[in-house]
XYZ file of C-alpha atoms in Angstrom:
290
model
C 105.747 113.791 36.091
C 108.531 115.452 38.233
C 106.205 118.397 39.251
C 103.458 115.658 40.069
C 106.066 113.809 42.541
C 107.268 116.796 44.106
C 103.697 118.450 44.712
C 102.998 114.732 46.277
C 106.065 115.020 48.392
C 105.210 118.803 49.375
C 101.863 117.417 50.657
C 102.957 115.034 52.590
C 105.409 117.057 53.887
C 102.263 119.367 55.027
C 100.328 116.603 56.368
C 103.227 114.596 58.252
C 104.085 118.547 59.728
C 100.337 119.290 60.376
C 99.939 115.714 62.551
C 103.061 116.715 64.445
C 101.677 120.257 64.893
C 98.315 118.196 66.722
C 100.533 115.651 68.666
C 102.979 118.023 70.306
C 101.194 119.921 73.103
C 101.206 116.003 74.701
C 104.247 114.919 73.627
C 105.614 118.714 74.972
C 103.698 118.008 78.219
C 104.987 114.234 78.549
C 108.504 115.628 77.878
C 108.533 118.293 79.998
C 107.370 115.259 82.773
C 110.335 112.983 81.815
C 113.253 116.005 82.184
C 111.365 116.967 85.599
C 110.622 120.472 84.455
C 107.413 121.733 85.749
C 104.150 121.225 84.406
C 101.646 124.432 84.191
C 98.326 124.141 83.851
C 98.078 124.195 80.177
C 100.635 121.329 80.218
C 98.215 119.551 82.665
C 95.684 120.252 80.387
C 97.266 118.917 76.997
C 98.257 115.811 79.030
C 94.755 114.971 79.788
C 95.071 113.820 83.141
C 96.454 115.378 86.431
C 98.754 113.106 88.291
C 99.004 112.849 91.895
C 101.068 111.180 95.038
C 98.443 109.891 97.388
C 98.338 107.295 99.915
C 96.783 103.734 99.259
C 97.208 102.291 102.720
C 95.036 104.614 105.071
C 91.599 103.991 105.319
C 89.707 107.264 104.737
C 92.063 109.400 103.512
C 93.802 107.552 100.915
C 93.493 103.667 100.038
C 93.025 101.141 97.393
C 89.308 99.725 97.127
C 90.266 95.773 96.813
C 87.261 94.973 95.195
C 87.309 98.090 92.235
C 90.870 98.730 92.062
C 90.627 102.227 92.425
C 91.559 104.733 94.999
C 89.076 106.156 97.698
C 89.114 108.884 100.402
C 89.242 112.381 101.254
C 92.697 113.105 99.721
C 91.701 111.279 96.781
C 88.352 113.568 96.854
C 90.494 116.511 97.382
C 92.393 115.312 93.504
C 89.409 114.834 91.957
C 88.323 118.399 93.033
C 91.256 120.113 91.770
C 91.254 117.964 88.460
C 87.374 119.455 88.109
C 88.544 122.714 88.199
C 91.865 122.226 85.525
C 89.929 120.525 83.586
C 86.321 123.061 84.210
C 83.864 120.300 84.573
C 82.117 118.693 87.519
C 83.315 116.436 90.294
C 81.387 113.359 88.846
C 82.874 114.157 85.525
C 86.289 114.355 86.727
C 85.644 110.669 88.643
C 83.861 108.964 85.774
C 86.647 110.556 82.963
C 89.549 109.317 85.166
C 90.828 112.539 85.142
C 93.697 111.969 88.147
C 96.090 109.717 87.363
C 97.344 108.073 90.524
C 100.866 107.015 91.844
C 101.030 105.449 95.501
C 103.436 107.392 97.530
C 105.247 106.752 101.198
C 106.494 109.581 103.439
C 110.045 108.059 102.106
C 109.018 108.303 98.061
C 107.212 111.513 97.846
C 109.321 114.045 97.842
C 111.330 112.557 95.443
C 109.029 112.154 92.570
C 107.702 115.547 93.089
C 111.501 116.872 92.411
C 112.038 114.502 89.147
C 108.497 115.313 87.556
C 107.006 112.103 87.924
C 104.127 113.889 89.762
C 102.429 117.362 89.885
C 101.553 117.129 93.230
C 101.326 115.345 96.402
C 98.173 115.461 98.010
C 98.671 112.569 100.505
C 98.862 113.884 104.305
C 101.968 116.202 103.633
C 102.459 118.026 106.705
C 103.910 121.739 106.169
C 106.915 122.795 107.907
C 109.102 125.568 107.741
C 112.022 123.232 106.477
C 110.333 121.139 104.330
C 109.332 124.436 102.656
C 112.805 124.984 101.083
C 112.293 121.965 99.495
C 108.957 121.926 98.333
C 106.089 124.214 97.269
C 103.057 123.812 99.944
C 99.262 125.345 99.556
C 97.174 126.708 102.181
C 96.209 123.410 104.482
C 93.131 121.501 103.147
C 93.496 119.182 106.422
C 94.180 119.917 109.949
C 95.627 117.043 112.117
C 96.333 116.181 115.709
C 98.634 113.646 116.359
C 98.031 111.088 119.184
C 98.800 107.668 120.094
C 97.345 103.856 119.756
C 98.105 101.594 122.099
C 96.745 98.280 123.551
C 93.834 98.591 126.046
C 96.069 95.982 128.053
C 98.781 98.246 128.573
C 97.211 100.550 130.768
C 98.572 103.402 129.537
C 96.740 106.548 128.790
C 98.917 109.232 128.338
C 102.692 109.082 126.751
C 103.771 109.538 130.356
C 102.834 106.070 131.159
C 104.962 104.988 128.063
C 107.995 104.266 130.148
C 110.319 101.930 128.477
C 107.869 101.619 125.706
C 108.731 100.926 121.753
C 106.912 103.469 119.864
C 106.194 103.148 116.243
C 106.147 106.276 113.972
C 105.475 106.211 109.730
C 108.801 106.514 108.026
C 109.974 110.465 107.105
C 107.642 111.874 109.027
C 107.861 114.061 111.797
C 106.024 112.628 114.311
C 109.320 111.709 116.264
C 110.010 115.100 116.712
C 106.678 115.849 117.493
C 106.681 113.578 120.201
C 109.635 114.872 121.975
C 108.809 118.109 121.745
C 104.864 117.208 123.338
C 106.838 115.650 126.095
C 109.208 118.786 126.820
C 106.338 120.861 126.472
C 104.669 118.666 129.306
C 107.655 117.985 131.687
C 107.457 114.333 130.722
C 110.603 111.917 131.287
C 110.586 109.051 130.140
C 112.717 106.677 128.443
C 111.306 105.263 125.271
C 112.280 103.736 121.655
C 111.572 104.709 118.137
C 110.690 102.313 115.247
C 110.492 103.676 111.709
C 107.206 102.031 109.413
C 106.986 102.839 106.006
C 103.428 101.796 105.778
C 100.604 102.726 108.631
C 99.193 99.326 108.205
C 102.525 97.837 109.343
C 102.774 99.878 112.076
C 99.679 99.137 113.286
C 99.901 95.317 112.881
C 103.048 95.308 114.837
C 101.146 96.997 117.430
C 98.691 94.012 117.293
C 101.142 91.267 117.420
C 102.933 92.712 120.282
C 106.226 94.014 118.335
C 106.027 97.774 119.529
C 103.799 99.222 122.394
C 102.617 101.937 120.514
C 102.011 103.500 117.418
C 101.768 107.662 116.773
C 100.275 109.201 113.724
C 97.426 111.734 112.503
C 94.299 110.798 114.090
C 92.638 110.202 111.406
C 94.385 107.524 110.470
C 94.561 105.809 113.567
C 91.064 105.818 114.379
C 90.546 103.386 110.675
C 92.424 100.841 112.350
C 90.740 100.500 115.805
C 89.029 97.647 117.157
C 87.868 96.430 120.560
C 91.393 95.560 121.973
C 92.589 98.780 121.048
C 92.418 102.253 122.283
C 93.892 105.539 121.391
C 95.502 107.633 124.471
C 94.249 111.216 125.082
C 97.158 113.081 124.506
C 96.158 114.867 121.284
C 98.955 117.080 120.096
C 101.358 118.853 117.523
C 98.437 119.593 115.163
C 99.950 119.653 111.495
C 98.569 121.500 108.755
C 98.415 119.184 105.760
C 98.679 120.271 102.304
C 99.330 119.819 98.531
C 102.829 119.389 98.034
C 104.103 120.864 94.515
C 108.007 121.004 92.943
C 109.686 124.006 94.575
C 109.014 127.120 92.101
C 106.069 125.845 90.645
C 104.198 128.933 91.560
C 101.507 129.120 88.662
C 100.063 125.865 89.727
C 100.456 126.189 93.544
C 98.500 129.123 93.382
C 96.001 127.368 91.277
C 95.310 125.143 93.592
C 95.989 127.481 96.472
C 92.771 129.579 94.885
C 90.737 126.500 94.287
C 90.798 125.526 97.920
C 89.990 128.360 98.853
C 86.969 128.249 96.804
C 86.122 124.817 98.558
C 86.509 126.519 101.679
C 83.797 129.247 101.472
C 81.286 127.033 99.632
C 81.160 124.406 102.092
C 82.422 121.605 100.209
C 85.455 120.673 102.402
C 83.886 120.419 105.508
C 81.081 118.150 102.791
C 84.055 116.112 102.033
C 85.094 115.349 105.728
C 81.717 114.675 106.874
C 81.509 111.996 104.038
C 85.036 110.296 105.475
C 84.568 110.975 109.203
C 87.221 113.846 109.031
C 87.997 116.139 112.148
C 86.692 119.737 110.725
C 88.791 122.598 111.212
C 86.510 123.699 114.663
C 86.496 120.152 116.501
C 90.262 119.911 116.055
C 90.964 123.177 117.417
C 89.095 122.403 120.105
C 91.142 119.282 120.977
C 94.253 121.456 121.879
């Protein structure tokens, strides 16, 4: 009787150990994600799902579809591309399986999760900068982006010299601010003029509307979602930022994934596919602004 309890208790043993040997490449991954260590791809992998910062306030690039729930644009495009290639299946699959899983991110929250784990990557209009470089790991740029201004047809302005005295709204933590100034040292402009901080682009733009600020700077791109017939945008086009995936500093193995993979994109066409389907600037037509 005591040899038939103990080879009961042996098995068990066995069977509780072999279910713990199946369950732990998650539960290693999902840990690893908690302590902010940083996820390979085989850690992706285990996990099941590749999870990404993107925007869910900018029309075209990276917003929330009201009526689905889920999140459309080129960024989010962009995700689904690299999740098809972790995860060596199609585009469609990677969409229909859910394969990204999605955290709305800020210019003020990104960074942030990327350094606790929370997220492997960023993929939501992250311009690269030398300084921003000690902080973060940054692929080749998937997106390139003038910057320019909005402003009320009323105002009569069409340059940021006639922005004299004018309240100009940027997105919170980016450096559009800086950009500006530097455009108008570059250009011999001076002018006095204020800075308000948005955290959203919508906001921004809706103070705009309602008369709050004069103007409102940004990527292109995501100005040109929110025009309309009393609005205009000015033809300075400048300080053209080269957006890519931000990744935890050190994470090497998985930035040059996803370095590769772009590249791969690149030369078969199916970036430039990608813009044409969002109303992107390609690579050529934004070089040709400057």
């Amino acid at each position: 009787m005591k040899k038939r309890m103990m080879a009961v208790m042996m098995a068990a043993t066995v069977a509780c150990s072999a279910l713990a040997g199946c369950s732990s490449g998650t539960s290693g991954s999902t840990a690893k994600a908690a302590s902010g260590e940083q996820r390979t791809v085989a850690d992706i992998q285990e996990y099941g799902k590749l999870k990404v910062g993107a925007k869910s306030d900018t029309v075209n690039i990276g917003i929330i579809d009201t009526a689905t729930g889920e999140y459309e644009g080129y960024d989010i495009d962009v995700a689904y591309e690299m999740a098809a290639k972790i995860f060596d299946c199609t585009y469609d699959e990677a969409v229909e399986k859910k394969l990204v899983e999605f955290t709305s991110v800020t210019a003020k929250t990104r960074g942030g999760l990327l350094d606790n784990g929370e997220l492997d990557c960023v993929i939501a209009s992250f311009t690269t900068t030398e300084e921003r470089k000690k902080s973060w790991n940054f692929t080749q740029p998937y997106r390139l982006e003038p910057v320019t201004f909005m402003v009320s047809k009323a105002s009569g302005a069409e340059t940021l010299a006639d922005m004299d005295g004018f309240i100009i709204g940027v997105g919170q933590g980016t450096t559009t601010a800086e950009l500006i100034g530097q455009y108008a040292k570059d250009k011999g402009i001076e002018i006095n003029y204020e800075v308000q901080d948005f955290q959203y682009i919508s906001d921004g733009v809706a103070a705009l509307k309602t008369g709050q600020i004069d103007a409102y700077s940004v990527d292109r791109t995501g100005l040109l979602s929110y025009m309309d017939d009393t609005m205009m945008l000015t033809e300075d086009a400048f300080g053209v930022q080269d957006i890519g995936i931000a990744l935890k500093l050190g994470n090497d193995e998985l930035t040059k994934y996803m370095d590769d993979t772009l590249t791969e994109l690149k030369e078969s066409g199916r970036l430039d596919e990608l813009k044409k389907k969002w109303g992107i600037l390609t690579d050529e037509e934004v070089k040709a602004m400057e």
